[in-house]
mmCIF file of C-alpha atoms in Angstrom:
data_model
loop_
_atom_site.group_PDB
_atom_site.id
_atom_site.type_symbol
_atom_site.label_atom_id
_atom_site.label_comp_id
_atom_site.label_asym_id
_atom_site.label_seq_id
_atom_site.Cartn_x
_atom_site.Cartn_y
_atom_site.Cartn_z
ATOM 1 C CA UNK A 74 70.664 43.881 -12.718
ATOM 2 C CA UNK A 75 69.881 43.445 -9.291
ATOM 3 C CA UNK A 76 67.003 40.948 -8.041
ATOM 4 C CA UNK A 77 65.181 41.403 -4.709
ATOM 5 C CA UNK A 78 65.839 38.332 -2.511
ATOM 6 C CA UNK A 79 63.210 36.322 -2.054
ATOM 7 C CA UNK A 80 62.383 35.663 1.832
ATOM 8 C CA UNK A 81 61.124 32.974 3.505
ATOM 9 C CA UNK A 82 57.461 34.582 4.819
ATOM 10 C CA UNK A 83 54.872 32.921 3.991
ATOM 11 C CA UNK A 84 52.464 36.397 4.087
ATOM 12 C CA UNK A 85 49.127 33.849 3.250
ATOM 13 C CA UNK A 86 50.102 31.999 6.522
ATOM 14 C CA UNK A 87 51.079 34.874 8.639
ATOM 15 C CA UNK A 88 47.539 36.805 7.552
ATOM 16 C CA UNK A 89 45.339 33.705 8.411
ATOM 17 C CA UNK A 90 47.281 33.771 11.688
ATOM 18 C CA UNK A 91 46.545 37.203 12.519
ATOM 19 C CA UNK A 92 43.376 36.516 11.962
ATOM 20 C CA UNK A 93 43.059 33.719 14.358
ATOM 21 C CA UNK A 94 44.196 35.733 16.890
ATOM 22 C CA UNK A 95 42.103 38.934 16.160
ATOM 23 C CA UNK A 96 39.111 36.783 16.430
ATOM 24 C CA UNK A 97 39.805 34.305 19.101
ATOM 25 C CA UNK A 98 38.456 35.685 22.571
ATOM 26 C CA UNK A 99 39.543 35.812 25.823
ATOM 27 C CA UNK A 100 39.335 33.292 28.717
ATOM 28 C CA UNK A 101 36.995 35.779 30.500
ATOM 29 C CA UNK A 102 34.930 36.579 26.855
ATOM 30 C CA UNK A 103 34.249 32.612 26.509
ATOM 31 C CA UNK A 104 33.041 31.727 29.985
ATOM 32 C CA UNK A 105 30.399 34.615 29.312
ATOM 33 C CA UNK A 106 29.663 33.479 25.926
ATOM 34 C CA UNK A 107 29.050 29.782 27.541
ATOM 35 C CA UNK A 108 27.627 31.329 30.698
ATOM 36 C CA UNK A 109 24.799 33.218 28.320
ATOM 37 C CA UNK A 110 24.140 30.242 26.336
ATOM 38 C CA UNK A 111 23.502 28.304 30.103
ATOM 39 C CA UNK A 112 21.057 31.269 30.817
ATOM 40 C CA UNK A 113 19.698 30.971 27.698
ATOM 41 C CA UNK A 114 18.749 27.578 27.840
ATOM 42 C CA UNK A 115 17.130 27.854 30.653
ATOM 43 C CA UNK A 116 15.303 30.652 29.693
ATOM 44 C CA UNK A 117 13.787 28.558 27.139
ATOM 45 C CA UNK A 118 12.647 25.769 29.200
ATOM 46 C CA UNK A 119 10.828 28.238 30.654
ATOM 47 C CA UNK A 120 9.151 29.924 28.309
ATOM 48 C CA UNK A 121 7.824 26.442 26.834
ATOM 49 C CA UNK A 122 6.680 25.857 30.739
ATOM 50 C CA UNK A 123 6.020 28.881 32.373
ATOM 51 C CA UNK A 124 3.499 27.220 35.213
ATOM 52 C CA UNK A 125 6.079 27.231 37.039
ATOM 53 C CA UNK A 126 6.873 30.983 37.175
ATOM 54 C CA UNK A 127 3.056 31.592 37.235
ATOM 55 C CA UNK A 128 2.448 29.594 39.759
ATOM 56 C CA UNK A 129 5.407 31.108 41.935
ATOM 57 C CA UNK A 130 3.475 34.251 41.481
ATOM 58 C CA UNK A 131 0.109 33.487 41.623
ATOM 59 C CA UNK A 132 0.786 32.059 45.366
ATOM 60 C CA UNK A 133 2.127 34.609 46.858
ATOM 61 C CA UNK A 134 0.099 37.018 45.578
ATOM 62 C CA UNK A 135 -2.829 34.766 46.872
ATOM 63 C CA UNK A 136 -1.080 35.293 50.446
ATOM 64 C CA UNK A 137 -1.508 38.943 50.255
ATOM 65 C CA UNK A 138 -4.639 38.472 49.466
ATOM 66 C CA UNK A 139 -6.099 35.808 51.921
ATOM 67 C CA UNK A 140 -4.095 36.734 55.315
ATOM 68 C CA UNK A 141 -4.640 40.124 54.821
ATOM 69 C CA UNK A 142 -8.481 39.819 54.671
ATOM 70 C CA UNK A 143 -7.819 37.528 57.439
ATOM 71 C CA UNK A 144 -6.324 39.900 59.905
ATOM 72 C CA UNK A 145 -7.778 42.631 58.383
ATOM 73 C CA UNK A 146 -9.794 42.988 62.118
ATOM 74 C CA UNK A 147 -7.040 42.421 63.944
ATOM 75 C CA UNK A 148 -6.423 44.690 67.214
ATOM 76 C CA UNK A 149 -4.348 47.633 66.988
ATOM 77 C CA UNK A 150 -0.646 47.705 68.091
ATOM 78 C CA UNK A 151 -0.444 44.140 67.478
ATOM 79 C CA UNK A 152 1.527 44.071 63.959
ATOM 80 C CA UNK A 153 3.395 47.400 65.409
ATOM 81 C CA UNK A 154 3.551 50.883 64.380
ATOM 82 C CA UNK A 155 0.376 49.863 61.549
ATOM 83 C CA UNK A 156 -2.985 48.449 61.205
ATOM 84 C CA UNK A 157 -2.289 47.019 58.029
ATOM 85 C CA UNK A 158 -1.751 43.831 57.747
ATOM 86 C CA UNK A 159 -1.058 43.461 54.348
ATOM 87 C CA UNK A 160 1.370 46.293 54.943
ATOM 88 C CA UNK A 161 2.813 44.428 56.754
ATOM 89 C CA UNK A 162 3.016 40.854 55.487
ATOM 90 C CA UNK A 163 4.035 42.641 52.184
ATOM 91 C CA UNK A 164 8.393 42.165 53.310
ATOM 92 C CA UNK A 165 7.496 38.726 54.718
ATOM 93 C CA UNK A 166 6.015 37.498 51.187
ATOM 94 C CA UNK A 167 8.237 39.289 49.193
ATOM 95 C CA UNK A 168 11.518 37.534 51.403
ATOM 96 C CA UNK A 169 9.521 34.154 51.744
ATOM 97 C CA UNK A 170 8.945 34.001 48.010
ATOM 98 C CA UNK A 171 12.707 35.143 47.221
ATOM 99 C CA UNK A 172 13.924 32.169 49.410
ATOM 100 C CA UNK A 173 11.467 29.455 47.976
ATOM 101 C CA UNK A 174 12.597 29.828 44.693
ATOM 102 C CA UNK A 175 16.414 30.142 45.254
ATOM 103 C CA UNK A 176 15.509 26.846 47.018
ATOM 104 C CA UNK A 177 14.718 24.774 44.246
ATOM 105 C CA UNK A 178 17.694 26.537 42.253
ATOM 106 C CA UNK A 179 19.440 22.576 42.520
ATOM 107 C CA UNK A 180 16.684 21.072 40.591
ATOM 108 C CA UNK A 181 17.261 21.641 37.332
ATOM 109 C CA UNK A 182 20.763 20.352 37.417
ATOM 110 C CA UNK A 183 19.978 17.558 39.105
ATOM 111 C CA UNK A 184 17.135 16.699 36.543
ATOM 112 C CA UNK A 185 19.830 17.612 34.180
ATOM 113 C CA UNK A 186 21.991 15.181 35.809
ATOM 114 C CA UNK A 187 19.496 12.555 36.171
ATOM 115 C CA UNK A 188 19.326 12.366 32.699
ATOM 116 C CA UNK A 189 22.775 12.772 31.247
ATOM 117 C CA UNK A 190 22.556 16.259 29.874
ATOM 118 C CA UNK A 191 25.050 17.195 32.303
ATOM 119 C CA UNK A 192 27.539 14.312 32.055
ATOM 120 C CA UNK A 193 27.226 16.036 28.383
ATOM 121 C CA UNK A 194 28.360 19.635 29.351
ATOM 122 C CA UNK A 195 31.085 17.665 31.551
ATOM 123 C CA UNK A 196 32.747 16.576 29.044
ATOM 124 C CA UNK A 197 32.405 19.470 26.311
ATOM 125 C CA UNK A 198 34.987 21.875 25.970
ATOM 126 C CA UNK A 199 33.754 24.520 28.008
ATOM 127 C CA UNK A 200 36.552 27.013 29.393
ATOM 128 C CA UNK A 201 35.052 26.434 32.776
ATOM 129 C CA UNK A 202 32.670 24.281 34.101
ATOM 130 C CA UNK A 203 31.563 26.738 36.819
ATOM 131 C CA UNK A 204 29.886 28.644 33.660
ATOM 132 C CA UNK A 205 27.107 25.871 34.627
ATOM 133 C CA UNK A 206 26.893 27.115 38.218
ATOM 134 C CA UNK A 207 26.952 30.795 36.788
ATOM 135 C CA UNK A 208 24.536 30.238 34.497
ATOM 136 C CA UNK A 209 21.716 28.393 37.337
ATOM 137 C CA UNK A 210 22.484 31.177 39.443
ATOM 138 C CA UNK A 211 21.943 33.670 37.404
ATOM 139 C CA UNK A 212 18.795 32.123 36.223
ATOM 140 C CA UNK A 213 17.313 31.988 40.027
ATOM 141 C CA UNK A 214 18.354 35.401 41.365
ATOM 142 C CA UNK A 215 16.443 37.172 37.434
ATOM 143 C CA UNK A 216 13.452 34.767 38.700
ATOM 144 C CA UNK A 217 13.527 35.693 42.485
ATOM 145 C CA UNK A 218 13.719 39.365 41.584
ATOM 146 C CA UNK A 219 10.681 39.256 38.667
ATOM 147 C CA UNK A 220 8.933 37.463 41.447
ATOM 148 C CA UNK A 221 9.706 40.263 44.108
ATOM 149 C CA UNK A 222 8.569 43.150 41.432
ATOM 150 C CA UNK A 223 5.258 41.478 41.115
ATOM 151 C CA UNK A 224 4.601 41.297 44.544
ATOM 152 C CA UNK A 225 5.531 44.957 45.231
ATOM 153 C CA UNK A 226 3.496 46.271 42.449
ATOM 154 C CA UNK A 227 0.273 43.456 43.746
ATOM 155 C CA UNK A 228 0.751 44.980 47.539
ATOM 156 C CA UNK A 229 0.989 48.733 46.406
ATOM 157 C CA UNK A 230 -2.356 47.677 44.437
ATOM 158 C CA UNK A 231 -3.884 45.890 47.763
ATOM 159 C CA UNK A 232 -3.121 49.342 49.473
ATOM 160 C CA UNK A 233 0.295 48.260 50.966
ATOM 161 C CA UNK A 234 1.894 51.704 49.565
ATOM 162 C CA UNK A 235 5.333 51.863 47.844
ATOM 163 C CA UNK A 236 8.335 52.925 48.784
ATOM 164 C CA UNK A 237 10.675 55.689 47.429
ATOM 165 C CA UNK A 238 13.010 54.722 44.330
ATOM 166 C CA UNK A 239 15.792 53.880 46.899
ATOM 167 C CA UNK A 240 13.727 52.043 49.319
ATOM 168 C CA UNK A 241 13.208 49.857 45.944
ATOM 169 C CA UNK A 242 16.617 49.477 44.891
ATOM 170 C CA UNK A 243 17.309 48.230 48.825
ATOM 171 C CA UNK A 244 14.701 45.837 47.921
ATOM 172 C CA UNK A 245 16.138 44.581 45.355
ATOM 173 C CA UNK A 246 19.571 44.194 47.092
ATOM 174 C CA UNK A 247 18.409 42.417 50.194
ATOM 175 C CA UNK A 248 16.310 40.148 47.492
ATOM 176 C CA UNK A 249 19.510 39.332 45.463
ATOM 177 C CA UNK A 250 22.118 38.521 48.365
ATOM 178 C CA UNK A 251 19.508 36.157 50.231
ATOM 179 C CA UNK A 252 18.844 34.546 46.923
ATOM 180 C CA UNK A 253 22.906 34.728 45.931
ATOM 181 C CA UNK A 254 23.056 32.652 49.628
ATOM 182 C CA UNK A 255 19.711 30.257 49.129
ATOM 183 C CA UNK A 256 21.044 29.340 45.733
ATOM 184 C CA UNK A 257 24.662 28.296 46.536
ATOM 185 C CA UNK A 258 23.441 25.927 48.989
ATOM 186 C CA UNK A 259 20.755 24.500 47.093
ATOM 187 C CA UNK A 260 23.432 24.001 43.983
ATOM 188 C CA UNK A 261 25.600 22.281 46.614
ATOM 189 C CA UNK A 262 22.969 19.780 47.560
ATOM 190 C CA UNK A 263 22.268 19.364 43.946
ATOM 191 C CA UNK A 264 25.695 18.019 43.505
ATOM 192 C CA UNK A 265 26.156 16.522 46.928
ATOM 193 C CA UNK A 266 22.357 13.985 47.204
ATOM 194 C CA UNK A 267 22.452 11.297 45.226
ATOM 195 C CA UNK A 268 18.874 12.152 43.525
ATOM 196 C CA UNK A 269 16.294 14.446 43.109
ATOM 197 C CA UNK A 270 14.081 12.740 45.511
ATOM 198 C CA UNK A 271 16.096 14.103 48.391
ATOM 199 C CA UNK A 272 16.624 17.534 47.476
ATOM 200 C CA UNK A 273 12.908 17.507 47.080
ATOM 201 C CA UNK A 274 12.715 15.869 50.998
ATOM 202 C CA UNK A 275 15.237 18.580 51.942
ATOM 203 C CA UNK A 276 13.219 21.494 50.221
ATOM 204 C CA UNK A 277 9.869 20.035 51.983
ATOM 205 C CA UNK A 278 11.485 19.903 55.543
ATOM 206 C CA UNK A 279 13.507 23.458 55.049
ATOM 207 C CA UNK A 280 10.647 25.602 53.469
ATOM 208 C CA UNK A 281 7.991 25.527 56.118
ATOM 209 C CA UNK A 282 9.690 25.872 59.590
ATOM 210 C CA UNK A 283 12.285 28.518 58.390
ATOM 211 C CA UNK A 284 9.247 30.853 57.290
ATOM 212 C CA UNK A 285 7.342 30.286 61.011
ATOM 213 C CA UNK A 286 10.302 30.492 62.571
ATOM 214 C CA UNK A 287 11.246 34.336 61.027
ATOM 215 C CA UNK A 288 9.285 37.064 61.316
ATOM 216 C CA UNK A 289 7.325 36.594 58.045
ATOM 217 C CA UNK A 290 3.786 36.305 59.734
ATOM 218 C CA UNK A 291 4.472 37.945 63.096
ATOM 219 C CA UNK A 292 6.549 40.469 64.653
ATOM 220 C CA UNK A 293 9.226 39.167 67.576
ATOM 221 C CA UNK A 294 7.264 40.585 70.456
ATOM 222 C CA UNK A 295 4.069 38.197 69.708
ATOM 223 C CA UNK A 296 6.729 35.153 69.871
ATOM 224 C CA UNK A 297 7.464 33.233 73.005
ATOM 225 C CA UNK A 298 10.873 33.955 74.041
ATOM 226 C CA UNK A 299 12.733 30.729 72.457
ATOM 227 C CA UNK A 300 10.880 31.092 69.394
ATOM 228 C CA UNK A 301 12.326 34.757 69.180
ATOM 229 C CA UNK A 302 15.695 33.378 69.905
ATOM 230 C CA UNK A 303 15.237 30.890 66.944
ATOM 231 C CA UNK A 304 14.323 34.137 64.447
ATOM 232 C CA UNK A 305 16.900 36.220 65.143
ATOM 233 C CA UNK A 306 19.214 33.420 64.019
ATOM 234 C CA UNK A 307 17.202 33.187 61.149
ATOM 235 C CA UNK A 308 18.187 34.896 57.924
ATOM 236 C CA UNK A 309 15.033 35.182 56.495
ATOM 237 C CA UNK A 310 14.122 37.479 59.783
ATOM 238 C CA UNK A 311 17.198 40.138 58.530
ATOM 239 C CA UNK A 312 16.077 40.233 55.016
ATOM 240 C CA UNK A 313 12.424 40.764 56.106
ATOM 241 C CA UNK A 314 13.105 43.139 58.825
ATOM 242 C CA UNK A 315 14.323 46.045 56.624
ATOM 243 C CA UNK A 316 12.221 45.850 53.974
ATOM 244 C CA UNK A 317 9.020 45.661 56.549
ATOM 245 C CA UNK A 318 11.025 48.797 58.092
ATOM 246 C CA UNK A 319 10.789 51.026 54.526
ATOM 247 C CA UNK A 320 7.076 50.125 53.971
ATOM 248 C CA UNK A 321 6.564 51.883 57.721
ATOM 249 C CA UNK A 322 8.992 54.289 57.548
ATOM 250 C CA UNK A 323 9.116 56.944 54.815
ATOM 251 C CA UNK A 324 12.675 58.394 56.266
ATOM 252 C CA UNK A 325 14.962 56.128 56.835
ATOM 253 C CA UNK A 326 18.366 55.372 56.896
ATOM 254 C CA UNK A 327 21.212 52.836 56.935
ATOM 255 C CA UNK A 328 21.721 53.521 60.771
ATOM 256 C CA UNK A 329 18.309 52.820 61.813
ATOM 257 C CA UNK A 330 17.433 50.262 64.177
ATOM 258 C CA UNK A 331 14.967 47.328 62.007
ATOM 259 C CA UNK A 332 14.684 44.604 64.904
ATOM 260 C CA UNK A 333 15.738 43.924 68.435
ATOM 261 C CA UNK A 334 17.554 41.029 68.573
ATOM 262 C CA UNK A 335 18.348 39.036 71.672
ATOM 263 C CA UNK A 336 21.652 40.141 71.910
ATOM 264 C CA UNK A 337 21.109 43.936 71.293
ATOM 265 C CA UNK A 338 19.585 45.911 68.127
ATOM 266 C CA UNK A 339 20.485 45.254 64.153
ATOM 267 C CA UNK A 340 20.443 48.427 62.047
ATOM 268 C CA UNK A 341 19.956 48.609 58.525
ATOM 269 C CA UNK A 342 23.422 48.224 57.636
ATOM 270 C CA UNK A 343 23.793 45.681 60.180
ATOM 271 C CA UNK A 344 20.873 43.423 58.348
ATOM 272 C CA UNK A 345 22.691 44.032 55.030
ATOM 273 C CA UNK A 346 26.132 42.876 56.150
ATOM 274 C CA UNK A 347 24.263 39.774 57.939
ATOM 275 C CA UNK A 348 22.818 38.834 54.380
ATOM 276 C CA UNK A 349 26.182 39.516 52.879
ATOM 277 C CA UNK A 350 28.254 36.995 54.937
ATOM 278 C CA UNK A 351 25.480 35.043 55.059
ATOM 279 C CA UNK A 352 26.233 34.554 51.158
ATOM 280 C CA UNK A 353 29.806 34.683 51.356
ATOM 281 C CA UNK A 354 29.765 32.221 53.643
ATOM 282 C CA UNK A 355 27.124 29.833 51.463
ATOM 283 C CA UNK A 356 29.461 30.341 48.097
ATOM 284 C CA UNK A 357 32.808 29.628 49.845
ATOM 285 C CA UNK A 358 31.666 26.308 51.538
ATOM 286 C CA UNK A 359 30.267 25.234 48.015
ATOM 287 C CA UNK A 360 33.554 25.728 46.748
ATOM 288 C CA UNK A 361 34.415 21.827 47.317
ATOM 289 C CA UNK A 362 32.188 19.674 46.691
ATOM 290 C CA UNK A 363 32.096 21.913 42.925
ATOM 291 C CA UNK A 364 35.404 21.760 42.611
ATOM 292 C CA UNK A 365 35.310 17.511 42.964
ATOM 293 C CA UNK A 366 32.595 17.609 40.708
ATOM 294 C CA UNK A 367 33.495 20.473 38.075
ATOM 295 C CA UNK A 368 36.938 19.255 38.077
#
């Protein structure tokens, strides 16, 4: 009578390791996971104090308001091709907005890391650490772009018009890489100042002079000549530029000039690959100082 051999396999062990594996994600699959749960978070603190949403929309919708009425008489020719003010201003608010918010993307974490919440996620076993810069940034840019809908949909109400589907998703794009940039550096000075007091002093001295010196309020030819300089080296001015260009211009295209610079014209591809290395350039010297910290 023959008897089957018994083998060494444990099948119970071998199953239960299968599973493991079936179930365990991926490197990529648990940075997301701990990336959402970052977003998610902050999401919450949010929506348990939204004033400060509200008030980042009430404001600028305030501006629209108030210096439009206020250079509602203003002579012809002087704010370019229109006699709309509000028309106008509409790109500067909508930029100026975008760029106030990604400003104070480093206060959070350094709240967080005022009050040990973040020595907390340091030491958690997170597959990366830079799911906490993911997360922030993520976070900002959804805010900046809300923000940016509102204000299109308050200036088409004040009679600013609307552009074309495209025109918006250029919007949209010129709204996320300037607030991609704004919020890599203000995450690097969140990790760099020793306290929150300082990144509030740097957010007070940056906020005020960038905006007069772009072309937020006023076009380039009503500037003195080294003020003009200044706002062509501004980014805000190549972010506002092409969006003020689609509220004029029903036809348009990516090879149309949007502002005469100092040093010849910038086209509307030429204002988009500005913004882009202007973000490139923000993320990559970040990299550092986040790799001391995250490491």
């Amino acid at each position: 009578m023959n008897v089957t051999p018994k083998t060494d396999i444990n099948w119970q062990q071998l199953a239960s390791s299968r599973v493991v594996t079936e179930t365990t994600p991926s490197f990529l699959g648990e940075i997301i996971q701990e990336t959402l749960a970052l977003t998610r978070r902050l999401f919450i603190q949010l929506q348990r104090r939204p004033s400060a949403l509200v008030a980042g929309i009430i404001q600028p919708v305030m501006w629209l308001v108030l210096f439009g009425a206020l250079f509602q008489n203003a002579p012809k020719g002087l704010f370019g091709s229109t006699s709309n003010y509000g028309q106008f201003l509409a790109a500067g608010v909508i930029v100026f907005t975008a760029f106030a918010g990604a400003l104070n993307a480093g206060l959070p974490v350094m709240f967080d890391r005022e009050f040990g919440f973040l020595n907390r996620l340091l030491v958690a076993p997170l597959a990366s650490r830079f799911s906490i810069v993911f997360a922030s940034a993520i976070f900002i840019i959804s805010q900046s772009l809300l923000q940016a809908a509102v204000i299109v949909a308050a200036a088409a109400f004040l009679g600013a018009g609307l552009p074309d589907v495209t025109g918006l998703s250029a919007i949209a794009l010129i709204v996320f890489l300037l607030a991609l940039g704004v919020t890599a550096i203000s995450l690097g000075l969140a990790f760099t100042l020793p306290g929150h007091i300082e990144l509030i002093a740097v957010i007070f001295v940056t906020n005020l002079p960038l905006l007069f010196a772009s072309t937020a309020l006023a076009p380039l030819s009503f500037m003195p000549d080294w003020l003009q300089v200044v706002a062509t080296l501004n980014p805000l001015s190549y972010a506002i530029e092409p969006i003020r260009y689609l509220y004029l211009h029903s036809n348009w295209g990516l090879g149309d000039v949007v502002m005469h610079a100092f040093w010849g014209d910038v086209t509307f591809v030429g204002a988009f690959l500005v913004l882009l290395g202007f973000a490139l350039v923000a993320l990559l010297s970040i990299q550092p100082r986040l790799k001391k910290t995250l490491a």
